[in-house]
JSON list of C-alpha atoms in Angstrom, two decimals:
[
{"chain": "C", "resi": 157, "resn": "MET", "atom": "CA", "xyz": [12.43, 65.95, 40.90]},
{"chain": "C", "resi": 158, "resn": "ALA", "atom": "CA", "xyz": [14.00, 62.85, 39.74]},
{"chain": "C", "resi": 159, "resn": "ALA", "atom": "CA", "xyz": [11.96, 60.55, 42.31]},
{"chain": "C", "resi": 160, "resn": "PRO", "atom": "CA", "xyz": [8.62, 61.89, 41.91]},
{"chain": "C", "resi": 161, "resn": "ALA", "atom": "CA", "xyz": [9.57, 60.92, 37.85]},
{"chain": "C", "resi": 162, "resn": "PHE", "atom": "CA", "xyz": [11.06, 57.47, 38.49]},
{"chain": "C", "resi": 163, "resn": "ALA", "atom": "CA", "xyz": [7.85, 56.68, 40.74]},
{"chain": "C", "resi": 164, "resn": "GLN", "atom": "CA", "xyz": [5.42, 58.03, 38.02]},
{"chain": "C", "resi": 165, "resn": "ALA", "atom": "CA", "xyz": [7.23, 55.85, 35.61]},
{"chain": "C", "resi": 166, "resn": "THR", "atom": "CA", "xyz": [6.86, 52.56, 37.35]},
{"chain": "C", "resi": 167, "resn": "PRO", "atom": "CA", "xyz": [3.88, 51.66, 36.81]},
{"chain": "C", "resi": 168, "resn": "GLU", "atom": "CA", "xyz": [3.95, 52.64, 33.09]},
{"chain": "C", "resi": 169, "resn": "THR", "atom": "CA", "xyz": [6.76, 50.45, 32.80]},
{"chain": "C", "resi": 170, "resn": "SER", "atom": "CA", "xyz": [5.42, 47.30, 34.87]},
{"chain": "C", "resi": 171, "resn": "GLN", "atom": "CA", "xyz": [2.48, 47.69, 32.37]},
{"chain": "C", "resi": 172, "resn": "ALA", "atom": "CA", "xyz": [4.36, 48.03, 29.47]},
{"chain": "C", "resi": 173, "resn": "VAL", "atom": "CA", "xyz": [6.18, 44.51, 30.88]},
{"chain": "C", "resi": 174, "resn": "ARG", "atom": "CA", "xyz": [3.14, 42.50, 31.29]},
{"chain": "C", "resi": 175, "resn": "VAL", "atom": "CA", "xyz": [1.92, 43.89, 27.60]},
{"chain": "C", "resi": 176, "resn": "VAL", "atom": "CA", "xyz": [5.06, 42.54, 26.06]},
{"chain": "C", "resi": 177, "resn": "VAL", "atom": "CA", "xyz": [4.93, 39.00, 28.21]},
{"chain": "C", "resi": 178, "resn": "GLY", "atom": "CA", "xyz": [1.30, 38.69, 27.04]},
{"chain": "C", "resi": 179, "resn": "LEU", "atom": "CA", "xyz": [2.35, 39.11, 23.32]},
{"chain": "C", "resi": 180, "resn": "THR", "atom": "CA", "xyz": [4.73, 36.58, 23.97]},
{"chain": "C", "resi": 181, "resn": "ALA", "atom": "CA", "xyz": [2.72, 34.52, 25.29]},
{"chain": "C", "resi": 182, "resn": "LEU", "atom": "CA", "xyz": [0.54, 34.80, 22.14]},
{"chain": "C", "resi": 183, "resn": "ALA", "atom": "CA", "xyz": [3.05, 34.05, 20.22]},
{"chain": "C", "resi": 184, "resn": "VAL", "atom": "CA", "xyz": [3.96, 30.70, 21.73]},
{"chain": "C", "resi": 185, "resn": "LEU", "atom": "CA", "xyz": [0.60, 29.53, 22.42]},
{"chain": "C", "resi": 186, "resn": "PRO", "atom": "CA", "xyz": [0.41, 27.21, 19.41]},
{"chain": "C", "resi": 187, "resn": "ALA", "atom": "CA", "xyz": [3.66, 25.68, 20.58]},
{"chain": "C", "resi": 188, "resn": "LEU", "atom": "CA", "xyz": [2.22, 25.35, 24.23]},
{"chain": "C", "resi": 189, "resn": "LEU", "atom": "CA", "xyz": [-0.94, 24.19, 22.90]},
{"chain": "C", "resi": 190, "resn": "VAL", "atom": "CA", "xyz": [0.26, 21.19, 21.19]},
{"chain": "C", "resi": 191, "resn": "CYS", "atom": "CA", "xyz": [3.31, 20.63, 24.43]},
{"chain": "C", "resi": 192, "resn": "LEU", "atom": "CA", "xyz": [1.20, 21.31, 27.02]},
{"chain": "C", "resi": 193, "resn": "THR", "atom": "CA", "xyz": [-2.24, 19.97, 26.75]},
{"chain": "C", "resi": 194, "resn": "ALA", "atom": "CA", "xyz": [-4.55, 17.37, 25.53]},
{"chain": "C", "resi": 195, "resn": "PHE", "atom": "CA", "xyz": [-4.69, 18.64, 22.25]},
{"chain": "C", "resi": 196, "resn": "MET", "atom": "CA", "xyz": [-1.97, 16.30, 20.49]},
{"chain": "C", "resi": 197, "resn": "ARG", "atom": "CA", "xyz": [-3.55, 13.20, 21.45]},
{"chain": "C", "resi": 198, "resn": "ILE", "atom": "CA", "xyz": [-7.16, 14.45, 20.29]},
{"chain": "C", "resi": 199, "resn": "VAL", "atom": "CA", "xyz": [-5.92, 15.62, 16.83]},
{"chain": "C", "resi": 200, "resn": "ILE", "atom": "CA", "xyz": [-3.71, 12.33, 16.17]},
{"chain": "C", "resi": 201, "resn": "VAL", "atom": "CA", "xyz": [-6.97, 10.53, 16.89]},
{"chain": "C", "resi": 202, "resn": "LEU", "atom": "CA", "xyz": [-8.60, 12.16, 14.50]},
{"chain": "C", "resi": 203, "resn": "SER", "atom": "CA", "xyz": [-6.34, 12.24, 11.43]},
{"chain": "C", "resi": 204, "resn": "MET", "atom": "CA", "xyz": [-5.98, 8.41, 11.97]},
{"chain": "C", "resi": 205, "resn": "LEU", "atom": "CA", "xyz": [-9.88, 8.15, 11.84]},
{"chain": "C", "resi": 206, "resn": "ARG", "atom": "CA", "xyz": [-10.16, 9.82, 8.44]},
{"chain": "C", "resi": 207, "resn": "HIS", "atom": "CA", "xyz": [-7.28, 7.20, 7.08]},
{"chain": "C", "resi": 208, "resn": "ALA", "atom": "CA", "xyz": [-9.43, 4.55, 8.77]},
{"chain": "C", "resi": 209, "resn": "ILE", "atom": "CA", "xyz": [-12.34, 5.46, 6.91]},
{"chain": "C", "resi": 210, "resn": "GLY", "atom": "CA", "xyz": [-10.68, 5.66, 3.74]},
{"chain": "C", "resi": 211, "resn": "MET", "atom": "CA", "xyz": [-11.11, 9.49, 2.83]},
{"chain": "C", "resi": 212, "resn": "PRO", "atom": "CA", "xyz": [-7.43, 11.32, 4.12]},
{"chain": "C", "resi": 213, "resn": "GLU", "atom": "CA", "xyz": [-9.00, 14.61, 2.97]},
{"chain": "C", "resi": 214, "resn": "THR", "atom": "CA", "xyz": [-12.54, 14.53, 4.66]},
{"chain": "C", "resi": 215, "resn": "PRO", "atom": "CA", "xyz": [-13.22, 16.15, 7.00]},
{"chain": "C", "resi": 216, "resn": "PRO", "atom": "CA", "xyz": [-10.72, 18.83, 6.15]},
{"chain": "C", "resi": 217, "resn": "ASN", "atom": "CA", "xyz": [-7.95, 19.82, 8.04]},
{"chain": "C", "resi": 218, "resn": "THR", "atom": "CA", "xyz": [-9.53, 23.13, 9.42]},
{"chain": "C", "resi": 219, "resn": "VAL", "atom": "CA", "xyz": [-12.67, 21.22, 10.81]},
{"chain": "C", "resi": 220, "resn": "ILE", "atom": "CA", "xyz": [-10.08, 18.32, 12.72]},
{"chain": "C", "resi": 221, "resn": "ILE", "atom": "CA", "xyz": [-8.23, 21.30, 14.23]},
{"chain": "C", "resi": 222, "resn": "GLY", "atom": "CA", "xyz": [-10.85, 22.99, 15.67]},
{"chain": "C", "resi": 223, "resn": "LEU", "atom": "CA", "xyz": [-12.99, 20.00, 16.48]},
{"chain": "C", "resi": 224, "resn": "ALA", "atom": "CA", "xyz": [-9.64, 19.25, 18.30]},
{"chain": "C", "resi": 225, "resn": "LEU", "atom": "CA", "xyz": [-9.57, 22.84, 20.25]},
{"chain": "C", "resi": 226, "resn": "PHE", "atom": "CA", "xyz": [-12.84, 22.71, 21.35]},
{"chain": "C", "resi": 227, "resn": "LEU", "atom": "CA", "xyz": [-12.41, 19.37, 22.39]},
{"chain": "C", "resi": 228, "resn": "THR", "atom": "CA", "xyz": [-8.80, 20.74, 24.65]},
{"chain": "C", "resi": 229, "resn": "LEU", "atom": "CA", "xyz": [-11.12, 23.20, 25.82]},
{"chain": "C", "resi": 230, "resn": "PHE", "atom": "CA", "xyz": [-13.60, 20.74, 27.31]},
{"chain": "C", "resi": 231, "resn": "THR", "atom": "CA", "xyz": [-11.15, 18.41, 28.83]},
{"chain": "C", "resi": 232, "resn": "MET", "atom": "CA", "xyz": [-8.90, 21.06, 30.16]},
{"chain": "C", "resi": 233, "resn": "SER", "atom": "CA", "xyz": [-11.23, 23.27, 31.31]},
{"chain": "C", "resi": 234, "resn": "PRO", "atom": "CA", "xyz": [-10.90, 23.04, 35.54]},
{"chain": "C", "resi": 235, "resn": "VAL", "atom": "CA", "xyz": [-6.87, 23.52, 34.39]},
{"chain": "C", "resi": 236, "resn": "LEU", "atom": "CA", "xyz": [-7.49, 26.53, 32.30]},
{"chain": "C", "resi": 237, "resn": "GLN", "atom": "CA", "xyz": [-10.03, 28.06, 35.04]},
{"chain": "C", "resi": 238, "resn": "THR", "atom": "CA", "xyz": [-7.53, 27.81, 37.49]},
{"chain": "C", "resi": 239, "resn": "LEU", "atom": "CA", "xyz": [-5.14, 29.09, 35.38]},
{"chain": "C", "resi": 240, "resn": "ASN", "atom": "CA", "xyz": [-6.69, 32.79, 34.66]},
{"chain": "C", "resi": 241, "resn": "ASP", "atom": "CA", "xyz": [-8.04, 33.14, 38.32]},
{"chain": "C", "resi": 242, "resn": "GLU", "atom": "CA", "xyz": [-4.98, 32.44, 40.00]},
{"chain": "C", "resi": 243, "resn": "THR", "atom": "CA", "xyz": [-2.46, 33.57, 37.41]},
{"chain": "C", "resi": 244, "resn": "VAL", "atom": "CA", "xyz": [-3.31, 35.27, 34.35]},
{"chain": "C", "resi": 245, "resn": "GLN", "atom": "CA", "xyz": [-5.94, 38.03, 36.35]},
{"chain": "C", "resi": 246, "resn": "PRO", "atom": "CA", "xyz": [-3.58, 38.63, 39.19]},
{"chain": "C", "resi": 247, "resn": "PHE", "atom": "CA", "xyz": [-0.62, 38.99, 36.83]},
{"chain": "C", "resi": 248, "resn": "MET", "atom": "CA", "xyz": [-2.48, 41.52, 34.46]},
{"chain": "C", "resi": 249, "resn": "SER", "atom": "CA", "xyz": [-4.22, 43.85, 37.16]},
{"chain": "C", "resi": 250, "resn": "GLY", "atom": "CA", "xyz": [-0.15, 44.00, 38.31]},
{"chain": "C", "resi": 251, "resn": "ASN", "atom": "CA", "xyz": [-0.80, 41.71, 41.51]},
{"chain": "C", "resi": 252, "resn": "LEU", "atom": "CA", "xyz": [1.29, 39.04, 40.83]},
{"chain": "C", "resi": 253, "resn": "SER", "atom": "CA", "xyz": [5.23, 39.10, 39.64]},
{"chain": "C", "resi": 254, "resn": "ILE", "atom": "CA", "xyz": [6.23, 37.31, 36.40]},
{"chain": "C", "resi": 255, "resn": "GLU", "atom": "CA", "xyz": [8.42, 34.63, 38.37]},
{"chain": "C", "resi": 256, "resn": "ALA", "atom": "CA", "xyz": [5.09, 34.29, 41.32]},
{"chain": "C", "resi": 257, "resn": "ALA", "atom": "CA", "xyz": [2.86, 34.11, 38.00]},
{"chain": "C", "resi": 258, "resn": "TYR", "atom": "CA", "xyz": [5.21, 31.41, 36.39]},
{"chain": "C", "resi": 259, "resn": "GLN", "atom": "CA", "xyz": [4.86, 29.21, 39.68]},
{"chain": "C", "resi": 260, "resn": "LYS", "atom": "CA", "xyz": [1.40, 29.17, 40.04]},
{"chain": "C", "resi": 261, "resn": "GLY", "atom": "CA", "xyz": [0.71, 28.77, 36.05]},
{"chain": "C", "resi": 262, "resn": "SER", "atom": "CA", "xyz": [2.97, 25.78, 36.03]},
{"chain": "C", "resi": 263, "resn": "THR", "atom": "CA", "xyz": [1.45, 24.18, 39.06]},
{"chain": "C", "resi": 264, "resn": "PRO", "atom": "CA", "xyz": [-1.63, 23.17, 37.26]},
{"chain": "C", "resi": 265, "resn": "LEU", "atom": "CA", "xyz": [-0.62, 22.29, 34.06]},
{"chain": "C", "resi": 266, "resn": "ARG", "atom": "CA", "xyz": [2.06, 19.69, 35.71]},
{"chain": "C", "resi": 267, "resn": "GLU", "atom": "CA", "xyz": [-0.58, 18.45, 37.60]},
{"chain": "C", "resi": 268, "resn": "PHE", "atom": "CA", "xyz": [-2.56, 17.71, 34.42]},
{"chain": "C", "resi": 269, "resn": "MET", "atom": "CA", "xyz": [0.70, 16.51, 32.90]},
{"chain": "C", "resi": 270, "resn": "VAL", "atom": "CA", "xyz": [2.07, 14.35, 35.55]},
{"chain": "C", "resi": 271, "resn": "ARG", "atom": "CA", "xyz": [-1.63, 12.75, 35.56]},
{"chain": "C", "resi": 272, "resn": "GLN", "atom": "CA", "xyz": [-1.06, 11.76, 31.77]},
{"chain": "C", "resi": 273, "resn": "THR", "atom": "CA", "xyz": [2.59, 10.37, 32.01]},
{"chain": "C", "resi": 274, "resn": "ARG", "atom": "CA", "xyz": [3.88, 6.95, 32.68]},
{"chain": "C", "resi": 275, "resn": "GLU", "atom": "CA", "xyz": [6.55, 6.25, 34.41]},
{"chain": "C", "resi": 276, "resn": "GLN", "atom": "CA", "xyz": [8.39, 4.59, 31.94]},
{"chain": "C", "resi": 277, "resn": "ASP", "atom": "CA", "xyz": [8.13, 7.39, 30.00]},
{"chain": "C", "resi": 278, "resn": "LEU", "atom": "CA", "xyz": [9.51, 9.67, 32.64]},
{"chain": "C", "resi": 279, "resn": "ALA", "atom": "CA", "xyz": [12.62, 7.63, 33.60]},
{"chain": "C", "resi": 280, "resn": "LEU", "atom": "CA", "xyz": [13.74, 7.50, 30.25]},
{"chain": "C", "resi": 281, "resn": "MET", "atom": "CA", "xyz": [13.39, 11.41, 29.72]},
{"chain": "C", "resi": 282, "resn": "VAL", "atom": "CA", "xyz": [15.35, 11.43, 33.32]},
{"chain": "C", "resi": 283, "resn": "GLU", "atom": "CA", "xyz": [17.87, 8.94, 31.99]},
{"chain": "C", "resi": 284, "resn": "LEU", "atom": "CA", "xyz": [18.26, 10.62, 28.58]},
{"chain": "C", "resi": 285, "resn": "SER", "atom": "CA", "xyz": [19.03, 13.89, 30.19]},
{"chain": "C", "resi": 286, "resn": "LYS", "atom": "CA", "xyz": [21.59, 12.42, 32.72]},
{"chain": "C", "resi": 287, "resn": "ALA", "atom": "CA", "xyz": [19.90, 13.96, 35.51]},
{"chain": "C", "resi": 288, "resn": "LYS", "atom": "CA", "xyz": [20.36, 13.55, 39.20]},
{"chain": "C", "resi": 289, "resn": "ARG", "atom": "CA", "xyz": [17.37, 10.39, 39.84]},
{"chain": "C", "resi": 290, "resn": "PRO", "atom": "CA", "xyz": [14.65, 12.29, 41.51]},
{"chain": "C", "resi": 291, "resn": "GLU", "atom": "CA", "xyz": [13.39, 11.55, 44.96]},
{"chain": "C", "resi": 292, "resn": "SER", "atom": "CA", "xyz": [9.57, 12.97, 44.21]},
{"chain": "C", "resi": 293, "resn": "MET", "atom": "CA", "xyz": [7.41, 14.90, 41.44]},
{"chain": "C", "resi": 294, "resn": "ALA", "atom": "CA", "xyz": [8.96, 18.01, 43.10]},
{"chain": "C", "resi": 295, "resn": "ASP", "atom": "CA", "xyz": [12.21, 17.24, 41.74]},
{"chain": "C", "resi": 296, "resn": "VAL", "atom": "CA", "xyz": [11.02, 16.45, 38.20]},
{"chain": "C", "resi": 297, "resn": "GLY", "atom": "CA", "xyz": [11.96, 19.80, 35.93]},
{"chain": "C", "resi": 298, "resn": "ASN", "atom": "CA", "xyz": [9.87, 20.59, 33.13]},
{"chain": "C", "resi": 299, "resn": "VAL", "atom": "CA", "xyz": [12.74, 19.71, 30.57]},
{"chain": "C", "resi": 300, "resn": "GLN", "atom": "CA", "xyz": [12.06, 16.12, 31.91]},
{"chain": "C", "resi": 301, "resn": "LEU", "atom": "CA", "xyz": [8.30, 16.05, 32.17]},
{"chain": "C", "resi": 302, "resn": "ILE", "atom": "CA", "xyz": [7.52, 17.75, 28.80]},
{"chain": "C", "resi": 303, "resn": "PRO", "atom": "CA", "xyz": [8.71, 15.33, 26.46]},
{"chain": "C", "resi": 304, "resn": "ALA", "atom": "CA", "xyz": [7.67, 12.52, 28.70]},
{"chain": "C", "resi": 305, "resn": "PHE", "atom": "CA", "xyz": [4.20, 13.93, 28.74]},
{"chain": "C", "resi": 306, "resn": "MET", "atom": "CA", "xyz": [4.61, 14.03, 24.90]},
{"chain": "C", "resi": 307, "resn": "LEU", "atom": "CA", "xyz": [5.81, 10.66, 24.86]},
{"chain": "C", "resi": 308, "resn": "SER", "atom": "CA", "xyz": [2.90, 8.95, 26.18]},
{"chain": "C", "resi": 309, "resn": "GLU", "atom": "CA", "xyz": [0.36, 11.28, 24.46]},
{"chain": "C", "resi": 310, "resn": "LEU", "atom": "CA", "xyz": [1.29, 9.70, 21.36]},
{"chain": "C", "resi": 311, "resn": "ARG", "atom": "CA", "xyz": [1.35, 6.25, 22.49]},
{"chain": "C", "resi": 312, "resn": "ALA", "atom": "CA", "xyz": [-2.55, 6.80, 24.06]},
{"chain": "C", "resi": 313, "resn": "ALA", "atom": "CA", "xyz": [-3.10, 8.00, 20.64]},
{"chain": "C", "resi": 314, "resn": "PHE", "atom": "CA", "xyz": [-1.72, 5.49, 18.52]},
{"chain": "C", "resi": 315, "resn": "GLN", "atom": "CA", "xyz": [-2.91, 3.05, 20.85]},
{"chain": "C", "resi": 316, "resn": "ILE", "atom": "CA", "xyz": [-6.97, 4.32, 20.53]},
{"chain": "C", "resi": 317, "resn": "GLY", "atom": "CA", "xyz": [-5.97, 4.81, 17.05]},
{"chain": "C", "resi": 318, "resn": "PHE", "atom": "CA", "xyz": [-5.50, 1.07, 16.57]},
{"chain": "C", "resi": 319, "resn": "VAL", "atom": "CA", "xyz": [-8.75, 0.54, 18.13]},
{"chain": "C", "resi": 320, "resn": "VAL", "atom": "CA", "xyz": [-10.30, 2.82, 15.62]},
{"chain": "C", "resi": 321, "resn": "PHE", "atom": "CA", "xyz": [-8.70, 1.15, 12.79]},
{"chain": "C", "resi": 322, "resn": "LEU", "atom": "CA", "xyz": [-9.66, -2.43, 13.43]},
{"chain": "C", "resi": 323, "resn": "PRO", "atom": "CA", "xyz": [-13.63, -2.49, 12.39]},
{"chain": "C", "resi": 324, "resn": "PHE", "atom": "CA", "xyz": [-12.72, -0.62, 9.27]},
{"chain": "C", "resi": 325, "resn": "LEU", "atom": "CA", "xyz": [-9.98, -3.08, 8.64]},
{"chain": "C", "resi": 326, "resn": "LEU", "atom": "CA", "xyz": [-12.52, -5.82, 8.92]},
{"chain": "C", "resi": 327, "resn": "ILE", "atom": "CA", "xyz": [-14.70, -4.61, 6.08]},
{"chain": "C", "resi": 328, "resn": "ASP", "atom": "CA", "xyz": [-12.03, -4.43, 3.67]},
{"chain": "C", "resi": 329, "resn": "LEU", "atom": "CA", "xyz": [-10.88, -7.92, 4.36]},
{"chain": "C", "resi": 330, "resn": "ILE", "atom": "CA", "xyz": [-14.75, -9.00, 4.25]},
{"chain": "C", "resi": 331, "resn": "VAL", "atom": "CA", "xyz": [-14.87, -6.47, 1.03]},
{"chain": "C", "resi": 332, "resn": "SER", "atom": "CA", "xyz": [-11.67, -8.07, -1.13]},
{"chain": "C", "resi": 333, "resn": "SER", "atom": "CA", "xyz": [-12.73, -11.47, 0.05]},
{"chain": "C", "resi": 334, "resn": "VAL", "atom": "CA", "xyz": [-16.56, -11.04, -1.48]},
{"chain": "C", "resi": 335, "resn": "LEU", "atom": "CA", "xyz": [-15.18, -9.51, -4.48]},
{"chain": "C", "resi": 336, "resn": "MET", "atom": "CA", "xyz": [-12.11, -12.28, -5.05]},
{"chain": "C", "resi": 337, "resn": "ALA", "atom": "CA", "xyz": [-15.01, -14.95, -4.78]},
{"chain": "C", "resi": 338, "resn": "LEU", "atom": "CA", "xyz": [-17.24, -13.27, -7.18]},
{"chain": "C", "resi": 339, "resn": "GLY", "atom": "CA", "xyz": [-14.38, -13.00, -9.66]},
{"chain": "C", "resi": 340, "resn": "MET", "atom": "CA", "xyz": [-14.29, -9.34, -9.80]},
{"chain": "C", "resi": 341, "resn": "MET", "atom": "CA", "xyz": [-10.78, -8.77, -9.40]},
{"chain": "C", "resi": 342, "resn": "MET", "atom": "CA", "xyz": [-10.42, -5.66, -11.61]},
{"chain": "C", "resi": 343, "resn": "MET", "atom": "CA", "xyz": [-12.83, -3.66, -9.07]},
{"chain": "C", "resi": 344, "resn": "PRO", "atom": "CA", "xyz": [-11.21, -1.65, -6.47]},
{"chain": "C", "resi": 345, "resn": "PRO", "atom": "CA", "xyz": [-11.90, -2.94, -3.37]},
{"chain": "C", "resi": 346, "resn": "THR", "atom": "CA", "xyz": [-12.29, 0.67, -1.76]},
{"chain": "C", "resi": 347, "resn": "THR", "atom": "CA", "xyz": [-14.83, 1.24, -4.40]},
{"chain": "C", "resi": 348, "resn": "VAL", "atom": "CA", "xyz": [-17.29, -0.74, -2.33]},
{"chain": "C", "resi": 349, "resn": "ALA", "atom": "CA", "xyz": [-15.80, -0.62, 0.81]},
{"chain": "C", "resi": 350, "resn": "LEU", "atom": "CA", "xyz": [-15.78, 3.30, 1.46]},
{"chain": "C", "resi": 351, "resn": "PRO", "atom": "CA", "xyz": [-19.51, 3.96, 1.54]},
{"chain": "C", "resi": 352, "resn": "LEU", "atom": "CA", "xyz": [-20.01, 0.73, 3.57]},
{"chain": "C", "resi": 353, "resn": "LYS", "atom": "CA", "xyz": [-17.40, 1.93, 5.99]},
{"chain": "C", "resi": 354, "resn": "ILE", "atom": "CA", "xyz": [-19.72, 5.68, 5.88]},
{"chain": "C", "resi": 355, "resn": "LEU", "atom": "CA", "xyz": [-22.63, 3.64, 6.45]},
{"chain": "C", "resi": 356, "resn": "MET", "atom": "CA", "xyz": [-21.59, 1.98, 9.30]},
{"chain": "C", "resi": 357, "resn": "PHE", "atom": "CA", "xyz": [-19.83, 4.86, 10.83]},
{"chain": "C", "resi": 358, "resn": "ILE", "atom": "CA", "xyz": [-23.31, 6.80, 10.92]},
{"chain": "C", "resi": 359, "resn": "LEU", "atom": "CA", "xyz": [-24.97, 3.81, 12.15]},
{"chain": "C", "resi": 360, "resn": "VAL", "atom": "CA", "xyz": [-23.45, 3.22, 15.51]},
{"chain": "C", "resi": 361, "resn": "ASP", "atom": "CA", "xyz": [-23.39, 7.18, 15.81]},
{"chain": "C", "resi": 362, "resn": "GLY", "atom": "CA", "xyz": [-19.60, 7.04, 15.47]},
{"chain": "C", "resi": 363, "resn": "TRP", "atom": "CA", "xyz": [-18.14, 10.59, 16.06]},
{"chain": "C", "resi": 364, "resn": "ALA", "atom": "CA", "xyz": [-20.00, 10.24, 19.44]},
{"chain": "C", "resi": 365, "resn": "LEU", "atom": "CA", "xyz": [-18.44, 7.14, 20.26]},
{"chain": "C", "resi": 366, "resn": "ILE", "atom": "CA", "xyz": [-15.15, 8.48, 19.17]},
{"chain": "C", "resi": 367, "resn": "LEU", "atom": "CA", "xyz": [-15.32, 12.05, 20.96]},
{"chain": "C", "resi": 368, "resn": "LYS", "atom": "CA", "xyz": [-17.10, 10.08, 24.02]},
{"chain": "C", "resi": 369, "resn": "ALA", "atom": "CA", "xyz": [-13.62, 7.84, 24.55]},
{"chain": "C", "resi": 370, "resn": "LEU", "atom": "CA", "xyz": [-11.06, 10.64, 23.71]},
{"chain": "C", "resi": 371, "resn": "VAL", "atom": "CA", "xyz": [-12.61, 12.95, 26.40]},
{"chain": "C", "resi": 372, "resn": "GLY", "atom": "CA", "xyz": [-12.77, 9.88, 28.74]},
{"chain": "C", "resi": 373, "resn": "SER", "atom": "CA", "xyz": [-9.13, 8.48, 27.84]},
{"chain": "C", "resi": 374, "resn": "PHE", "atom": "CA", "xyz": [-7.69, 11.35, 29.99]},
{"chain": "C", "resi": 375, "resn": "HIS", "atom": "CA", "xyz": [-7.27, 11.30, 33.78]}
]
């Protein structure tokens, strides 16, 4: 009598394990979004854009994060589609074990991270972890690859942010020089520079240029 009961309980147990794994994945999804996707670079550049214009609270954080989420979705749509077709759906239907799902799921994410990671950053993480020198990318563990990817994303975000800052800095310098020449030293330059920066950003279709550059910066 015990054998049939065990055989009957096995599918229920497997379904419970899949539900627990799914809920756990949802719980750590924000950390995975920041560490393993294009979200970090995009949200940093958009935040730096606000400071470059001179409006640190506009657009609000909710708008910046929402825009960054959708840009991340557009950028990583092939990777996400592969994950869903080859890992999530087979695992939730019970056709894939946890170990196999991890292997299949990590492969497209690793390929994406490797394309964005600089060799210098990867070598630095391998050196800091005191791991054996890898012969190929297959020998590089996620412990070294993920922080190297994050470091490369930070560098790329600051490089793009620097380019974004330059035209707005030029406007600030011109406005300050003109006010000094007119003897209007008591007037804050930001009072005049802010509307000029907003006007320039609108005239050059700045949002389209920034978003196009961000999406195009990923390999």
